[in-house]
mmCIF file of C-alpha atoms in Angstrom:
data_model
loop_
_atom_site.group_PDB
_atom_site.id
_atom_site.type_symbol
_atom_site.label_atom_id
_atom_site.label_comp_id
_atom_site.label_asym_id
_atom_site.label_seq_id
_atom_site.Cartn_x
_atom_site.Cartn_y
_atom_site.Cartn_z
ATOM 1 C CA MET A 97 24.916 36.787 31.050
ATOM 2 C CA PHE A 98 21.256 35.913 31.434
ATOM 3 C CA SER A 99 20.409 39.637 30.337
ATOM 4 C CA LYS A 100 22.256 39.087 27.103
ATOM 5 C CA TYR A 101 20.365 36.225 26.386
ATOM 6 C CA MET A 102 17.095 37.937 27.101
ATOM 7 C CA THR A 103 17.854 41.118 25.140
ATOM 8 C CA ALA A 104 18.895 38.915 22.021
ATOM 9 C CA GLY A 105 15.551 36.948 22.311
ATOM 10 C CA LEU A 106 13.334 40.122 22.482
ATOM 11 C CA LEU A 107 15.224 41.831 19.617
ATOM 12 C CA GLY A 108 14.661 38.534 17.540
ATOM 13 C CA SER A 109 11.122 38.231 18.307
ATOM 14 C CA ALA A 110 10.567 41.971 17.597
ATOM 15 C CA MET A 111 12.348 41.530 13.954
ATOM 16 C CA LEU A 112 10.123 38.581 13.299
ATOM 17 C CA VAL A 113 7.040 40.251 14.262
ATOM 18 C CA SER A 114 7.774 43.344 12.072
ATOM 19 C CA ALA A 115 8.544 41.015 9.104
ATOM 20 C CA ALA A 116 5.038 39.371 9.760
ATOM 21 C CA PHE A 117 3.506 42.747 9.808
ATOM 22 C CA ALA A 118 5.204 43.814 6.608
ATOM 23 C CA GLN A 119 4.142 40.671 4.724
ATOM 24 C CA SER A 120 0.399 41.090 5.672
ATOM 25 C CA ALA A 121 0.202 44.768 4.812
ATOM 26 C CA THR A 122 1.063 44.370 1.241
ATOM 27 C CA THR A 123 -2.037 44.679 -0.988
ATOM 28 C CA THR A 124 -2.350 43.418 -4.799
ATOM 29 C CA THR A 125 -3.205 46.048 -7.444
ATOM 30 C CA ALA A 126 -4.485 43.806 -10.065
ATOM 31 C CA PRO A 127 -8.190 44.814 -10.676
ATOM 32 C CA ALA A 128 -10.799 42.176 -9.658
ATOM 33 C CA ALA A 129 -12.459 42.216 -13.014
ATOM 34 C CA THR A 130 -9.875 40.437 -14.771
ATOM 35 C CA ALA A 131 -9.173 37.568 -12.158
ATOM 36 C CA THR A 132 -10.667 34.312 -13.327
ATOM 37 C CA PRO A 133 -12.185 32.572 -10.530
ATOM 38 C CA ALA A 134 -10.640 29.351 -9.444
ATOM 39 C CA ALA A 135 -12.224 25.831 -9.924
ATOM 40 C CA PRO A 136 -13.277 24.512 -6.534
ATOM 41 C CA LEU A 137 -11.098 21.869 -5.350
ATOM 42 C CA ALA A 138 -13.985 19.942 -3.617
ATOM 43 C CA ALA A 139 -17.456 19.506 -4.338
ATOM 44 C CA SER A 140 -20.531 19.032 -2.093
ATOM 45 C CA ASP A 141 -21.435 15.480 -1.361
ATOM 46 C CA ALA A 142 -24.421 15.699 -3.613
ATOM 47 C CA THR A 143 -21.967 15.662 -6.575
ATOM 48 C CA TYR A 144 -20.905 12.224 -5.651
ATOM 49 C CA THR A 145 -24.523 10.621 -4.900
ATOM 50 C CA GLY A 146 -24.726 7.049 -6.259
ATOM 51 C CA ASN A 147 -21.058 6.526 -5.782
ATOM 52 C CA TRP A 148 -19.619 3.964 -3.499
ATOM 53 C CA ARG A 149 -16.707 4.338 -1.028
ATOM 54 C CA ALA A 150 -14.092 1.915 -1.857
ATOM 55 C CA SER A 151 -12.990 1.553 1.841
ATOM 56 C CA LYS A 152 -16.633 0.152 2.592
ATOM 57 C CA VAL A 153 -16.354 -2.118 -0.497
ATOM 58 C CA VAL A 154 -13.425 -3.947 0.738
ATOM 59 C CA GLY A 155 -14.490 -6.373 3.357
ATOM 60 C CA LEU A 156 -18.014 -7.010 1.816
ATOM 61 C CA ASN A 157 -19.215 -10.481 2.074
ATOM 62 C CA VAL A 158 -19.433 -12.387 -1.035
ATOM 63 C CA TYR A 159 -22.148 -15.142 -1.633
ATOM 64 C CA ASN A 160 -23.143 -17.180 -4.749
ATOM 65 C CA SER A 161 -26.538 -17.311 -6.198
ATOM 66 C CA GLY A 162 -27.503 -20.145 -3.599
ATOM 67 C CA ASN A 163 -26.749 -17.387 -0.863
ATOM 68 C CA GLU A 164 -23.907 -19.464 0.241
ATOM 69 C CA SER A 165 -20.841 -17.512 1.572
ATOM 70 C CA LEU A 166 -18.003 -17.502 -0.453
ATOM 71 C CA GLY A 167 -15.706 -15.231 1.248
ATOM 72 C CA SER A 168 -15.004 -11.455 1.192
ATOM 73 C CA ILE A 169 -13.650 -8.796 -1.121
ATOM 74 C CA ASN A 170 -10.066 -8.001 0.053
ATOM 75 C CA ASP A 171 -9.139 -5.540 -2.676
ATOM 76 C CA LEU A 172 -9.957 -3.533 -5.957
ATOM 77 C CA LEU A 173 -7.526 -3.597 -8.706
ATOM 78 C CA THR A 174 -7.705 -0.399 -10.938
ATOM 79 C CA ASP A 175 -6.013 0.849 -14.054
ATOM 80 C CA LYS A 176 -4.083 4.152 -14.151
ATOM 81 C CA GLN A 177 -7.227 6.009 -14.820
ATOM 82 C CA GLY A 178 -9.031 4.693 -11.813
ATOM 83 C CA ASN A 179 -11.436 2.204 -13.510
ATOM 84 C CA ILE A 180 -11.792 -0.906 -11.446
ATOM 85 C CA LYS A 181 -10.778 -3.788 -13.510
ATOM 86 C CA ALA A 182 -10.879 -6.633 -11.033
ATOM 87 C CA VAL A 183 -11.924 -7.770 -7.405
ATOM 88 C CA VAL A 184 -9.630 -9.681 -5.201
ATOM 89 C CA VAL A 185 -11.722 -12.187 -3.200
ATOM 90 C CA GLY A 186 -10.432 -14.033 -0.110
ATOM 91 C CA VAL A 187 -11.743 -17.465 -0.067
ATOM 92 C CA GLY A 188 -11.514 -19.966 2.971
ATOM 93 C CA GLY A 189 -9.246 -19.546 5.709
ATOM 94 C CA PHE A 190 -9.994 -18.264 9.262
ATOM 95 C CA LEU A 191 -9.326 -14.743 10.129
ATOM 96 C CA GLY A 192 -7.343 -14.313 7.165
ATOM 97 C CA VAL A 193 -5.068 -17.290 7.840
ATOM 98 C CA GLY A 194 -4.932 -19.991 5.003
ATOM 99 C CA GLU A 195 -6.991 -17.600 2.796
ATOM 100 C CA HIS A 196 -6.973 -18.381 -0.925
ATOM 101 C CA LEU A 197 -6.926 -15.102 -2.777
ATOM 102 C CA VAL A 198 -8.343 -14.906 -6.286
ATOM 103 C CA ALA A 199 -8.726 -12.104 -8.821
ATOM 104 C CA VAL A 200 -12.181 -12.092 -10.488
ATOM 105 C CA PRO A 201 -12.808 -9.524 -13.463
ATOM 106 C CA PHE A 202 -15.210 -6.690 -11.943
ATOM 107 C CA ASP A 203 -17.999 -7.463 -14.506
ATOM 108 C CA LYS A 204 -18.526 -10.952 -12.875
ATOM 109 C CA ILE A 205 -19.456 -9.322 -9.465
ATOM 110 C CA LYS A 206 -22.758 -8.274 -8.934
ATOM 111 C CA PHE A 207 -23.561 -5.875 -6.182
ATOM 112 C CA VAL A 208 -26.754 -6.162 -4.235
ATOM 113 C CA ASN A 209 -28.292 -3.303 -1.671
ATOM 114 C CA GLU A 210 -30.682 -5.771 0.099
ATOM 115 C CA PRO A 211 -29.609 -8.051 2.856
ATOM 116 C CA VAL A 212 -29.224 -11.989 2.157
ATOM 117 C CA VAL A 213 -32.228 -13.871 3.101
ATOM 118 C CA THR A 214 -32.001 -17.525 3.842
ATOM 119 C CA ALA A 215 -34.491 -19.991 4.808
ATOM 120 C CA SER A 216 -33.088 -20.329 8.393
ATOM 121 C CA ALA A 217 -33.409 -16.396 8.706
ATOM 122 C CA ALA A 218 -37.154 -16.517 7.701
ATOM 123 C CA GLY A 219 -37.889 -18.429 10.714
ATOM 124 C CA GLY A 220 -37.006 -21.861 9.987
ATOM 125 C CA GLY A 221 -34.329 -23.920 11.496
ATOM 126 C CA ALA A 222 -33.792 -27.332 13.124
ATOM 127 C CA ALA A 223 -34.929 -28.284 16.591
ATOM 128 C CA GLY A 224 -32.100 -27.921 19.119
ATOM 129 C CA SER A 225 -30.279 -25.376 16.762
ATOM 130 C CA SER A 226 -28.263 -22.403 18.403
ATOM 131 C CA GLY A 227 -30.607 -20.103 16.942
ATOM 132 C CA MET A 228 -27.640 -18.593 14.913
ATOM 133 C CA THR A 229 -28.130 -18.382 11.243
ATOM 134 C CA GLY A 230 -25.845 -17.630 8.341
ATOM 135 C CA ALA A 231 -27.776 -14.590 7.368
ATOM 136 C CA ARG A 232 -26.429 -11.072 7.864
ATOM 137 C CA PRO A 233 -28.582 -9.218 10.290
ATOM 138 C CA SER A 234 -30.776 -6.551 8.985
ATOM 139 C CA SER A 235 -29.642 -2.965 9.688
ATOM 140 C CA THR A 236 -33.131 -1.713 10.980
ATOM 141 C CA THR A 237 -34.353 -2.193 14.603
ATOM 142 C CA THR A 238 -37.812 -1.520 16.034
ATOM 143 C CA THR A 239 -39.018 -0.496 19.326
ATOM 144 C CA GLY A 240 -42.494 -1.019 20.767
ATOM 145 C CA ALA A 241 -43.472 2.743 19.943
ATOM 146 C CA ALA A 242 -41.981 2.731 16.288
ATOM 147 C CA PRO A 243 -44.691 2.836 13.583
ATOM 148 C CA ALA A 244 -44.372 -0.085 11.121
ATOM 149 C CA ALA A 245 -43.184 2.251 8.307
ATOM 150 C CA THR A 246 -39.761 2.351 10.025
ATOM 151 C CA THR A 247 -38.980 -1.466 9.936
ATOM 152 C CA ALA A 248 -38.587 -1.264 6.170
ATOM 153 C CA SER A 249 -34.654 -1.242 5.592
ATOM 154 C CA LYS A 250 -33.163 1.732 3.903
ATOM 155 C CA PRO A 251 -30.059 0.866 1.522
ATOM 156 C CA ASN A 252 -26.899 2.704 2.439
ATOM 157 C CA PRO A 253 -26.155 5.222 -0.380
ATOM 158 C CA TRP A 254 -22.350 4.958 0.245
ATOM 159 C CA TYR A 255 -22.005 1.288 -0.331
ATOM 160 C CA PRO A 256 -23.743 -1.895 -1.127
ATOM 161 C CA ASP A 257 -24.833 -4.553 1.334
ATOM 162 C CA HIS A 258 -23.082 -7.599 -0.385
ATOM 163 C CA ALA A 259 -21.710 -9.066 -3.734
ATOM 164 C CA VAL A 260 -22.822 -11.847 -5.606
ATOM 165 C CA LEU A 261 -20.501 -14.085 -7.749
ATOM 166 C CA ASP A 262 -21.696 -17.184 -9.799
ATOM 167 C CA ALA A 263 -19.228 -19.726 -8.572
ATOM 168 C CA THR A 264 -18.936 -22.299 -5.834
ATOM 169 C CA LYS A 265 -16.271 -22.078 -3.149
ATOM 170 C CA ASP A 266 -14.718 -25.098 -4.497
ATOM 171 C CA GLN A 267 -14.469 -23.484 -8.019
ATOM 172 C CA LEU A 268 -12.874 -20.373 -6.472
ATOM 173 C CA LYS A 269 -10.288 -22.586 -4.477
ATOM 174 C CA ALA A 270 -9.421 -24.296 -7.832
ATOM 175 C CA MET A 271 -8.526 -20.951 -9.321
ATOM 176 C CA PRO A 272 -4.792 -19.717 -9.389
ATOM 177 C CA GLU A 273 -4.153 -17.782 -6.331
ATOM 178 C CA PHE A 274 -3.566 -14.153 -6.802
ATOM 179 C CA LYS A 275 -0.315 -12.895 -5.310
ATOM 180 C CA TYR A 276 0.789 -9.303 -5.161
ATOM 181 C CA SER A 277 4.142 -8.701 -7.000
ATOM 182 C CA ASN A 278 6.623 -6.219 -5.602
#
């Protein structure tokens, strides 16, 4: 009984292999001169230089012109052509709980490549403070052997550092809440 199954398996495998060889052995007879080259599906990253990754824009901190933290970007709303029409900003709450979502027109948001600078980050601060500041840490690090030229921060070409919106946290909380419809 076992030999019947073994023989059937070997014959089936031989038939599949011969079918595979038959498919790969065929050649096209169309002349190469008449074939038009297909457009590439992907372009090099140099083609997209200056564009931002949406996955990195979502989550950016949003500040007002006084460098006060307002919240963060939760979503980008686009039209059918892919143009960003609005930015959904999460205001207040803690770890997403109690957060008030508002949709702000895209042209009201300004994106900035330099880190936020506050008075406390520049060396100020009250005596007895914990030493923690509300400013974002800079993306540069220095070591004892590093030359002074490496201390300048270089903006990331794929996303901005933060967003700026001319509003207060209270003004945003007073706006109608944005809700995703099903």
